[in-house]
Amino acid sequence: MELAVDAAQSRHLPGFLERFAERAARMLSAEWCAVMVFRGRETDSYQTSNDKARPDAAQHTALVLFARELAKDIEARPLDASGSVGEVGKGKVAVFVPITASDAESLGAICLVSGKKAPGEADQRLLRALASHAALSLENFRRFSQLERSKRQWVEDIDAISDYIVVHDRSWRVVRTNRSLASHLGVPPVALVGEAMSSLRQIAETGSDLPCPFCRDTKQSREEYVVASPERIFLVSTSRTPGVSDDDTRTIHVLKDITDRREAERRYRELFDSIQEGLFFATPDGRFLDVNDAMVRMLGYDARDELLRADVGPHLYPAAAARERFLQALAERGVLRNYEETLRRKDGTLLHTLQNITAVRDSRGNIAQIRGLMLDVTEQKTFQSQLQRERDFNQKILNTTQSMILVLDTAGLISYANRRCFEAGYREDELIGHRLVDWVETSHRNDFEAALETTAHGQQVENLELRVRRSDASMGHFSISLSPMRDEQNTVNSVVVVMTDITDAALLQAKLAHSEKMATIGRLVSGVAHEVNNPLAAILGFTDLLLENPQVPDNAREDLQIILRETQRTKDIVQDLLSFARQRPVQRELVQVNSVLRQTIKLRSYDFASHGVEVVEEFDERLSPALGDSQQLQQVFLNILNNAYDAVQESGQRGHIAIRTRLRGESIEVAVTDNGTGIADPERIFDPFYTTKQAGKGTGLGLSICYGIVRAHGGEILCWNNSEQRGSTFVVRVPVANDASVAAALAKEAGR
Amino acid sequence: MTAQTQAGVAPILLIEDEPSVTAFLRAALERHGYAVANASSGAEGLKMLSGGNYSGVISDIRMPGAVNGAEVHAWIQKNRPELCARIILISGDTANSETQAFLAQSGTPCIEKPFRVQRLLEIVEKTFGKP
């Protein structure tokens, strides 16, 4: 027992173990004893001081080796039995007992050499007790030295910490400081022990009224705050450990110099806030942890705090689905580059953004934080959509215009054609890449080439009227405008050609001019006829009176008859003229055009048959009736038939007259085609007094009268020379009687 | 105006602006026993009508000046209704749609210029009776 106490109190291990060996030897009446302590591979041996019994070096080594191999409790070994042990002495026995720690670690062994043979039962017990004491002592000693070491180490560690550490007691006296703090103040650490905490005010101050410059609230067991001196910024971490007594209460301040970190943080913040892109840190459930000023501005919030309080999902996303899609994409890919998202500003307007997002995952792989950078692309988006709209608009114009629009390169090759071109029947493969000039009528090609040349020099050419081949190979009358298109360098790099087929318009204009001419002639004729009628009435009247007079001699009477006949002829001419000019409202009745035609043909059938003129009727029997005057219409048809008859008679060939009726839109069309001599001047055929017949065969008013009649019926009369065969075609079109026109005619009839 | 001649028979009033036509009408009618008074314009015709007695009126439709044949006809209808059935109109312009409408509506007999003497006398006898 005393050994254990000795061991616990002893600080000097070798002395203690030597004393222990002496005592053990004495207690067990051994000649020599050693306490062998294993220290890694080394073995320290603490022996009795009896020099006579001490084994020599070789023997000692053998004993140590044996002790290291020792596994059993106690083993007695005759020394002579071990050759290696050598000559300790004949009849001597070495007894080993291991020293084992409480955790079964082998700490060492006790070795006793005596003259006895093997130790008895009592000795063995004693030996075990000694080994146990030794083990306890060694363990205690180790623990103690470890404690010593760690304490020393701790102080060294504390001193090695660059942060300032100061511990004070309740009476605001310094208990300890570390070296950093002392060297900051330029004194050895111990110099500060016992000093008042207030002496450390020069380092920094929290601004409290307490005597310690680093304490704020003594009731808190932990505090952390930042204090600043003019030069440095410290993060002060304070812990208070209440002791058993008041004196034991310790307050530990650790002052971390965060001046540099603060600076870095300040720079980072400055960058964070000054950057024009929106930056944010957010949680996956939709809370902003931090946002920069640009982000606040972009989203239209008044202050950062307001945005930080906002719930990202419902506040920023116009549709919940978009948020879901975003989270889904982020979960799958972890990083989103140039992710386009439309967000809602605080005022409800939309914000188009381009985002770069990184997901920060926790150890289990779940998204813990979302970090992102956001660009406001609303303007670009608006611009883009404006551009798109404009493009669409232009496209629509190009595609819906009734003009063909083509773009030619400087070589005159077609590089673009709008939809109208294809609607007009041209194929893409016969336009694109081909020369437009090839479509122009040969005789007009020079004009077109010249215009192209002019345009290539930057001049616009407008309303060039050319004949151009249509997709169906027919020639059309086109109005063509050419405009130069320039590149950025203002060089003409292509020509825009706008082509409009004005064939119909030209035709219409010609018709209009013709009807205007006819109206003018009509007014003139009407005036002349009226003026002629007065003197004619007097001539005719007095001639009659003279003829009644019995005193007039016979030879004068014969002359008077001539005057009378010629006056009658003049009267007929004037009547015809008036019929042409007559705006006489036609009789309004339902007229079956086919039957009127048949009656008309019947009138001339004898002549046709006897002169071998073949008349072919191609009548549409489902023809609706027209509204008009059958007498007048018959007059028109008869006139045309007579002309046809005369024309085929003149040609000297077998005559052929085809009469066709059909419905054409809202009109009934009668076409009379002959294979006669044709018309010398179709433009003038309806003019009064225009005749190709011999003098006396016609007044030249027949077709003029027809013209007047057809016009009065609201129809039109046309004629042309046939393109494929000899002869000419006359076409009469009169409107179909519809309910409205019939009703109007009936009303007029009733009002008469 | 030598209107009241030949046993007190009231003359026919002739309203015509064209002298040659007036001369012929006058000659034709007088030679066939009618008494004739003439006015060279519509206005003059109305003036004579309001101041004298006439057995009938022959009037041109188209005349220069303020009063034409249609207006003469209207005036008679209003002021001398007994002469309403005793009007003959002369037209050089029956193609005119207004004239046509007027003639169709009034049912007044009309002679178209130029006309034969026989035609004139036929209508005059039918309308005014023999002289």
Coordinates of C-alpha atoms in Angstrom, one line a residue, chain A residues 258-743:
Chain A
I258 CA -10.7 40.2 -38.4
T259 CA -9.5 43.4 -39.9
D260 CA -8.4 41.6 -43.1
R261 CA -11.4 39.5 -43.2
R262 CA -13.6 42.5 -42.8
E263 CA -11.8 44.2 -45.6
A264 CA -12.3 41.2 -47.8
E265 CA -15.9 41.0 -46.8
R266 CA -16.3 44.7 -47.4
R267 CA -14.8 44.3 -50.9
Y268 CA -16.9 41.3 -51.6
R269 CA -20.1 43.2 -50.4
E270 CA -19.1 46.2 -52.5
L271 CA -18.7 44.0 -55.5
F272 CA -21.9 42.1 -54.7
D273 CA -23.8 45.3 -54.5
S274 CA -22.2 47.3 -57.2
I275 CA -22.4 44.6 -59.8
Q276 CA -25.2 45.2 -62.4
E277 CA -26.3 41.6 -62.5
G278 CA -28.6 40.3 -59.9
L279 CA -26.9 38.0 -57.4
F280 CA -28.8 35.9 -55.0
F281 CA -28.5 33.1 -52.5
A282 CA -31.8 31.3 -51.8
T283 CA -33.2 28.3 -50.1
P284 CA -34.8 25.6 -52.2
D285 CA -38.1 26.2 -50.5
G286 CA -38.1 29.8 -51.8
R287 CA -36.5 32.2 -49.4
F288 CA -33.8 34.6 -50.3
L289 CA -30.8 34.4 -48.0
D290 CA -29.1 37.3 -49.6
V291 CA -29.6 39.4 -52.6
N292 CA -27.7 42.3 -54.1
D293 CA -28.9 45.8 -54.9
A294 CA -29.2 45.1 -58.6
M295 CA -31.5 42.2 -57.8
V296 CA -33.7 44.4 -55.6
R297 CA -33.8 47.0 -58.3
M298 CA -34.5 44.5 -61.1
L299 CA -37.4 43.0 -59.2
G300 CA -38.8 46.5 -58.4
Y301 CA -38.6 46.2 -54.6
D302 CA -38.0 49.2 -52.4
A303 CA -35.5 47.6 -50.1
R304 CA -33.4 44.5 -49.7
D305 CA -35.3 43.5 -46.6
E306 CA -38.5 43.6 -48.4
L307 CA -37.3 41.2 -51.1
L308 CA -35.7 39.0 -48.4
R309 CA -39.1 38.7 -46.8
A310 CA -40.8 37.8 -50.1
D311 CA -41.8 34.3 -50.8
V312 CA -40.0 33.5 -54.1
G313 CA -42.6 31.0 -55.5
P314 CA -45.8 33.0 -55.3
H315 CA -44.3 36.5 -55.4
L316 CA -41.8 36.1 -58.3
Y317 CA -43.3 33.4 -60.5
P318 CA -46.3 34.3 -62.6
A319 CA -47.1 30.6 -62.8
A320 CA -46.3 28.0 -60.2
A321 CA -45.5 25.5 -62.9
A322 CA -42.5 27.5 -64.0
R323 CA -41.0 27.4 -60.5
E324 CA -41.6 23.6 -60.5
R325 CA -39.9 23.3 -63.8
F326 CA -36.9 25.3 -62.6
L327 CA -36.4 23.3 -59.5
Q328 CA -36.8 20.1 -61.4
A329 CA -34.2 21.1 -64.0
L330 CA -31.8 22.3 -61.2
A331 CA -32.2 19.0 -59.3
E332 CA -31.4 17.0 -62.4
R333 CA -28.5 19.0 -63.7
G334 CA -27.2 20.9 -60.6
V335 CA -26.1 23.8 -62.8
L336 CA -28.2 25.8 -65.1
R337 CA -26.5 27.9 -67.7
N338 CA -28.3 30.8 -69.5
Y339 CA -31.6 29.6 -68.1
E340 CA -34.4 31.8 -69.4
E341 CA -37.2 32.6 -67.0
T342 CA -39.9 35.2 -66.9
L343 CA -40.4 36.6 -63.4
R344 CA -42.9 39.1 -62.0
R345 CA -41.8 42.4 -60.6
K346 CA -43.3 43.7 -57.4
D347 CA -45.7 45.9 -59.5
G348 CA -46.8 42.9 -61.4
T349 CA -45.0 43.7 -64.7
L350 CA -43.0 40.9 -66.2
L351 CA -39.3 40.7 -66.1
H352 CA -37.4 38.5 -68.6
T353 CA -34.3 37.1 -67.1
L354 CA -31.3 35.0 -68.1
Q355 CA -30.0 33.1 -65.1
N356 CA -26.9 31.1 -64.2
I357 CA -27.7 28.9 -61.3
T358 CA -25.7 26.6 -59.1
A359 CA -27.2 24.2 -56.6
V360 CA -25.2 23.7 -53.4
R361 CA -25.9 20.2 -52.1
D362 CA -25.6 18.8 -48.6
S363 CA -23.9 15.6 -47.7
R364 CA -26.9 13.6 -48.6
G365 CA -27.1 15.1 -52.0
N366 CA -30.2 17.3 -51.3
I367 CA -30.1 20.9 -52.6
A368 CA -29.3 23.0 -49.6
Q369 CA -28.9 26.3 -51.3
I370 CA -29.4 27.9 -54.6
R371 CA -26.9 30.5 -55.8
G372 CA -27.5 32.4 -58.9
L373 CA -26.7 35.3 -61.2
M374 CA -29.5 37.0 -63.0
L375 CA -29.6 39.2 -66.0
D376 CA -32.4 41.5 -66.9
V377 CA -33.1 40.8 -70.6
T378 CA -36.5 42.4 -70.7
E379 CA -35.3 45.1 -73.1
Q380 CA -33.6 42.7 -75.4
K381 CA -36.6 40.5 -75.2
T382 CA -38.9 43.4 -76.0
F383 CA -36.6 44.5 -78.7
Q384 CA -36.5 40.9 -79.9
S385 CA -40.2 40.6 -79.9
Q386 CA -40.5 44.0 -81.6
L387 CA -38.1 42.8 -84.2
Q388 CA -40.0 39.6 -84.5
R389 CA -43.3 41.5 -84.8
E390 CA -41.8 43.8 -87.5
R391 CA -40.4 40.7 -89.3
D392 CA -43.8 39.1 -89.1
F393 CA -45.5 42.2 -90.3
N394 CA -43.1 42.5 -93.2
Q395 CA -43.6 38.9 -94.0
K396 CA -47.3 39.3 -94.0
I397 CA -47.1 42.3 -96.3
L398 CA -44.8 40.3 -98.6
N399 CA -47.1 37.4 -98.5
T400 CA -50.5 39.1 -98.8
T401 CA -49.7 41.7 -101.3
Q402 CA -51.3 41.3 -104.7
S403 CA -48.0 42.2 -106.3
M404 CA -45.2 39.8 -107.0
I405 CA -42.1 40.8 -105.2
L406 CA -38.7 39.4 -106.1
V407 CA -35.2 40.1 -105.0
L408 CA -32.5 39.9 -107.6
D409 CA -28.8 39.8 -106.9
T410 CA -26.5 42.1 -108.8
A411 CA -26.2 39.6 -111.6
G412 CA -30.0 39.7 -112.1
L413 CA -30.6 36.3 -110.7
I414 CA -33.7 35.8 -108.5
S415 CA -32.8 35.1 -104.9
Y416 CA -36.2 35.6 -103.4
A417 CA -39.8 35.5 -104.5
N418 CA -42.8 36.2 -102.3
R419 CA -45.8 33.9 -102.0
R420 CA -47.8 35.8 -104.6
C421 CA -45.4 34.6 -107.2
F422 CA -46.2 31.0 -106.4
E423 CA -49.9 31.7 -106.2
A424 CA -49.6 33.1 -109.7
G425 CA -48.4 29.7 -110.7
Y426 CA -44.6 30.1 -111.0
R427 CA -42.6 27.3 -109.5
E428 CA -39.8 27.9 -107.1
D429 CA -37.3 26.0 -109.2
E430 CA -38.0 28.0 -112.3
L431 CA -37.6 31.3 -110.4
I432 CA -34.9 31.0 -107.8
G433 CA -31.5 31.1 -109.3
H434 CA -32.8 32.1 -112.7
R435 CA -32.6 35.4 -114.6
L436 CA -35.8 37.4 -114.3
V437 CA -35.1 38.9 -117.7
D438 CA -35.7 35.5 -119.3
W439 CA -39.4 35.9 -118.4
V440 CA -39.6 39.3 -120.2
E441 CA -40.9 39.3 -123.7
T442 CA -37.9 39.3 -126.1
S443 CA -38.6 42.8 -127.5
H444 CA -38.8 44.2 -124.0
R445 CA -35.6 42.7 -122.7
N446 CA -33.4 45.6 -123.5
D447 CA -35.7 47.9 -121.6
F448 CA -35.6 45.6 -118.6
E449 CA -31.8 45.3 -118.7
A450 CA -31.5 49.0 -118.9
A451 CA -33.8 49.5 -115.9
L452 CA -31.7 46.9 -114.0
E453 CA -28.6 48.7 -114.8
T454 CA -30.1 52.0 -113.6
T455 CA -31.1 50.4 -110.4
A456 CA -27.7 48.9 -109.9
H457 CA -26.4 52.4 -109.9
G458 CA -28.7 53.3 -107.1
Q459 CA -31.6 54.8 -109.0
Q460 CA -35.2 53.7 -108.6
V461 CA -37.2 52.8 -111.6
E462 CA -40.9 53.0 -111.3
N463 CA -43.9 51.7 -113.3
L464 CA -42.0 50.3 -116.2
E465 CA -44.6 48.6 -118.3
L466 CA -43.4 45.4 -119.9
R467 CA -44.9 42.3 -121.3
V468 CA -43.8 39.3 -119.2
R469 CA -44.5 35.6 -119.7
R470 CA -46.9 34.2 -117.1
S471 CA -46.6 30.8 -115.6
D472 CA -49.1 29.5 -118.1
A473 CA -46.9 30.8 -121.0
S474 CA -49.4 33.5 -121.8
M475 CA -48.1 37.1 -122.0
G476 CA -49.3 39.6 -119.5
H477 CA -49.0 43.3 -119.2
F478 CA -47.0 44.1 -116.1
S479 CA -46.1 47.2 -114.3
I480 CA -42.6 46.8 -112.8
S481 CA -40.8 48.9 -110.3
L482 CA -37.2 48.3 -109.4
S483 CA -35.6 49.6 -106.2
P484 CA -32.0 49.2 -105.1
M485 CA -31.2 47.5 -101.8
R486 CA -28.0 48.5 -100.1
D487 CA -25.8 46.8 -97.6
E488 CA -24.1 48.4 -94.6
Q489 CA -21.4 50.0 -96.8
N490 CA -24.2 51.6 -98.8
T491 CA -23.3 49.5 -101.8
V492 CA -26.2 48.2 -103.9
N493 CA -26.1 44.5 -103.3
S494 CA -29.5 43.5 -104.6
V495 CA -32.6 44.8 -106.4
V496 CA -36.2 44.6 -105.2
V497 CA -38.6 44.1 -108.1
V498 CA -42.3 44.6 -107.6
M499 CA -44.4 43.3 -110.5
T500 CA -48.1 43.8 -110.9
D501 CA -50.1 42.1 -113.6
I502 CA -52.1 45.0 -115.0
T503 CA -53.5 43.2 -118.0
D504 CA -57.0 43.4 -116.5
A505 CA -56.5 46.9 -115.4
A506 CA -55.3 47.9 -118.9
L507 CA -58.3 46.2 -120.4
L508 CA -60.6 47.9 -118.0
Q509 CA -59.0 51.2 -118.7
A510 CA -59.5 50.7 -122.4
K511 CA -63.1 49.7 -121.8
L512 CA -63.6 52.8 -119.7
A513 CA -62.0 55.0 -122.3
H514 CA -64.2 53.4 -124.9
S515 CA -67.4 53.8 -123.0
E516 CA -66.5 57.5 -122.3
K517 CA -65.9 58.0 -125.9
M518 CA -69.2 56.4 -126.8
A519 CA -71.0 58.6 -124.2
T520 CA -69.4 61.7 -125.7
I521 CA -70.4 60.6 -129.2
G522 CA -73.9 59.9 -127.9
R523 CA -74.3 63.4 -126.5
L524 CA -73.0 64.9 -129.7
V525 CA -75.2 62.8 -131.9
S526 CA -78.2 63.5 -129.7
G527 CA -77.6 67.3 -130.0
V528 CA -77.0 67.2 -133.7
A529 CA -80.1 65.0 -134.4
H530 CA -82.2 67.3 -132.4
E531 CA -81.0 70.4 -134.3
V532 CA -81.3 68.6 -137.6
N533 CA -84.9 67.6 -136.8
N534 CA -86.2 71.2 -136.9
P535 CA -85.1 72.1 -140.4
L536 CA -85.9 68.6 -141.5
A537 CA -89.4 69.0 -140.2
A538 CA -89.8 72.2 -142.2
I539 CA -88.3 70.7 -145.4
L540 CA -90.5 67.6 -145.1
G541 CA -93.6 69.6 -144.1
F542 CA -93.3 72.1 -147.0
T543 CA -92.5 69.3 -149.5
D544 CA -95.8 67.7 -148.4
L545 CA -97.6 70.9 -148.8
L546 CA -96.2 71.5 -152.2
L547 CA -97.1 68.0 -153.3
E548 CA -100.7 68.7 -152.1
N549 CA -100.8 71.8 -154.2
P550 CA -102.6 71.0 -157.5
Q551 CA -101.0 74.1 -159.0
V552 CA -97.5 72.4 -158.9
P553 CA -96.6 71.1 -162.4
D554 CA -95.8 67.5 -162.8
N555 CA -92.1 67.9 -163.6
A556 CA -91.7 69.9 -160.4
R557 CA -93.7 67.2 -158.6
E558 CA -91.1 64.6 -159.7
D559 CA -88.3 66.7 -158.2
L560 CA -90.4 67.1 -155.1
Q561 CA -90.7 63.4 -154.8
I562 CA -86.8 63.1 -154.8
I563 CA -86.7 65.8 -152.2
L564 CA -89.2 63.9 -150.2
R565 CA -87.3 60.6 -150.5
E566 CA -84.0 62.1 -149.5
T567 CA -85.6 63.9 -146.6
Q568 CA -87.0 60.6 -145.5
R569 CA -83.6 59.0 -145.7
T570 CA -82.1 61.8 -143.7
K571 CA -84.9 61.3 -141.2
D572 CA -84.0 57.6 -140.9
I573 CA -80.4 58.4 -140.3
V574 CA -81.3 60.8 -137.6
Q575 CA -83.6 58.3 -136.1
D576 CA -80.8 55.7 -136.1
L577 CA -78.5 58.2 -134.5
L578 CA -81.0 58.9 -131.9
S579 CA -81.5 55.2 -131.2
F580 CA -77.8 54.9 -130.6
A581 CA -77.7 57.8 -128.3
R582 CA -81.1 56.9 -126.8
Q583 CA -81.1 56.4 -123.1
R584 CA -84.5 54.9 -123.6
P585 CA -85.4 52.7 -120.7
V586 CA -85.7 49.2 -122.1
Q587 CA -88.9 47.3 -121.5
R588 CA -88.3 45.4 -118.4
E589 CA -89.5 41.9 -118.7
L590 CA -88.0 38.4 -118.2
V591 CA -86.3 37.4 -121.3
Q592 CA -85.2 33.9 -122.2
V593 CA -82.1 34.7 -124.2
N594 CA -81.9 31.3 -125.8
S595 CA -85.3 31.6 -127.3
V596 CA -84.7 35.2 -128.5
L597 CA -81.6 33.9 -130.2
R598 CA -83.4 31.0 -131.8
Q599 CA -86.1 33.4 -133.2
T600 CA -83.3 35.6 -134.5
I601 CA -81.5 32.8 -136.2
K602 CA -84.9 31.7 -137.7
L603 CA -85.1 35.2 -139.3
R604 CA -81.9 34.5 -141.3
S605 CA -82.0 30.7 -141.6
Y606 CA -83.1 30.8 -145.2
D607 CA -80.1 33.0 -146.1
F608 CA -77.7 30.9 -144.1
A609 CA -78.9 27.7 -145.6
S610 CA -79.0 28.9 -149.2
H611 CA -75.5 30.3 -149.0
G612 CA -74.0 27.2 -147.3
V613 CA -73.3 29.0 -144.0
E614 CA -73.2 26.5 -141.1
V615 CA -74.7 27.7 -137.9
V616 CA -73.9 25.8 -134.7
E617 CA -75.9 26.5 -131.6
E618 CA -74.2 25.6 -128.3
F619 CA -76.8 26.8 -125.8
D620 CA -76.7 26.3 -122.1
E621 CA -80.3 25.2 -121.5
R622 CA -80.1 25.9 -117.8
L623 CA -79.6 29.6 -118.5
S624 CA -81.5 32.0 -116.2
P625 CA -83.6 34.7 -117.8
A626 CA -82.4 38.2 -118.2
L627 CA -84.4 41.3 -117.5
G628 CA -84.9 43.5 -120.5
D629 CA -86.5 44.2 -123.8
S630 CA -86.7 41.1 -126.1
Q631 CA -87.3 43.3 -129.2
Q632 CA -84.2 45.3 -128.6
L633 CA -82.1 42.3 -127.8
Q634 CA -83.3 40.6 -130.9
Q635 CA -82.2 43.7 -132.8
V636 CA -78.7 43.4 -131.2
F637 CA -78.4 39.7 -132.1
L638 CA -79.7 40.2 -135.6
N639 CA -77.1 42.9 -136.1
I640 CA -74.3 40.7 -135.0
L641 CA -75.6 37.8 -137.0
N642 CA -75.8 40.0 -140.1
N643 CA -72.3 41.1 -139.6
A644 CA -71.1 37.5 -139.2
Y645 CA -73.0 36.5 -142.3
D646 CA -71.5 39.4 -144.3
A647 CA -68.0 38.5 -143.0
V648 CA -68.2 34.8 -143.9
Q649 CA -69.7 35.7 -147.3
E650 CA -66.8 38.0 -148.0
S651 CA -64.2 35.5 -147.1
G652 CA -65.3 33.2 -149.9
Q653 CA -64.8 30.1 -147.8
R654 CA -67.4 27.8 -146.3
G655 CA -69.0 29.9 -143.6
H656 CA -69.2 28.8 -140.1
I657 CA -71.0 30.6 -137.3
A658 CA -71.0 29.3 -133.8
I659 CA -73.4 30.8 -131.3
R660 CA -72.7 29.9 -127.7
T661 CA -74.6 30.9 -124.5
R662 CA -73.4 30.3 -121.0
L663 CA -73.7 31.7 -117.5
R664 CA -70.6 33.7 -116.6
G665 CA -70.8 35.0 -113.0
E666 CA -73.9 37.1 -112.7
S667 CA -74.2 37.6 -116.5
I668 CA -75.6 35.7 -119.4
E669 CA -73.0 35.6 -122.1
V670 CA -73.8 35.2 -125.8
A671 CA -70.7 34.6 -128.0
V672 CA -71.0 34.6 -131.7
T673 CA -67.9 33.4 -133.5
D674 CA -67.5 33.3 -137.2
N675 CA -64.7 32.3 -139.5
G676 CA -65.1 35.3 -141.7
T677 CA -62.7 38.1 -142.7
G678 CA -62.3 39.4 -139.2
I679 CA -62.5 43.0 -138.1
A680 CA -60.1 45.6 -139.4
D681 CA -60.3 47.7 -136.2
P682 CA -62.1 46.2 -133.3
E683 CA -61.4 49.3 -131.2
R684 CA -63.6 51.5 -133.5
I685 CA -66.3 49.0 -134.5
F686 CA -68.9 50.5 -132.2
D687 CA -68.2 54.1 -133.2
P688 CA -71.1 55.7 -135.2
F689 CA -70.6 55.7 -138.9
Y690 CA -67.7 53.3 -138.7
T691 CA -68.4 50.8 -141.5
T692 CA -66.3 48.6 -143.6
K693 CA -69.2 47.9 -145.9
Q694 CA -69.8 49.4 -149.3
A695 CA -71.5 52.7 -149.5
G696 CA -75.2 52.3 -149.3
K697 CA -75.1 48.8 -147.7
G698 CA -75.2 50.2 -144.2
T699 CA -75.3 53.5 -142.4
G700 CA -72.5 52.4 -140.0
L701 CA -74.9 52.8 -137.1
G702 CA -76.0 49.2 -136.6
L703 CA -73.4 48.2 -134.1
S704 CA -73.5 51.7 -132.5
I705 CA -77.2 51.1 -131.8
C706 CA -76.4 47.6 -130.5
Y707 CA -73.9 49.2 -128.2
G708 CA -76.5 51.6 -126.9
I709 CA -79.1 48.9 -126.3
V710 CA -76.7 46.6 -124.5
R711 CA -75.5 49.4 -122.3
A712 CA -79.1 50.4 -121.6
H713 CA -79.5 46.8 -120.4
G714 CA -76.6 47.2 -118.0
G715 CA -74.5 44.8 -120.0
E716 CA -71.5 45.0 -122.3
I717 CA -70.7 44.2 -125.9
L718 CA -67.2 43.3 -127.0
C719 CA -65.5 42.0 -130.0
W720 CA -62.1 40.7 -131.0
N721 CA -60.4 38.8 -133.8
N722 CA -60.0 35.2 -133.0
S723 CA -56.5 34.2 -132.0
E724 CA -56.5 30.7 -133.2
Q725 CA -58.6 30.8 -136.3
R726 CA -59.8 33.3 -138.8
G727 CA -62.7 35.5 -138.1
S728 CA -64.0 37.4 -135.1
T729 CA -66.0 36.9 -132.0
F730 CA -68.7 39.1 -130.7
V731 CA -69.7 38.8 -127.1
V732 CA -72.8 40.2 -125.5
R733 CA -73.2 40.0 -121.7
V734 CA -76.4 41.0 -120.0
P735 CA -77.1 40.7 -116.3
V736 CA -79.1 37.8 -115.0
A737 CA -82.5 38.8 -113.6
N738 CA -82.2 38.5 -109.9
D739 CA -85.0 38.9 -107.3
A740 CA -84.1 42.5 -106.6
S741 CA -84.0 43.6 -110.2
V742 CA -87.2 41.8 -111.0
A743 CA -88.9 43.5 -108.0

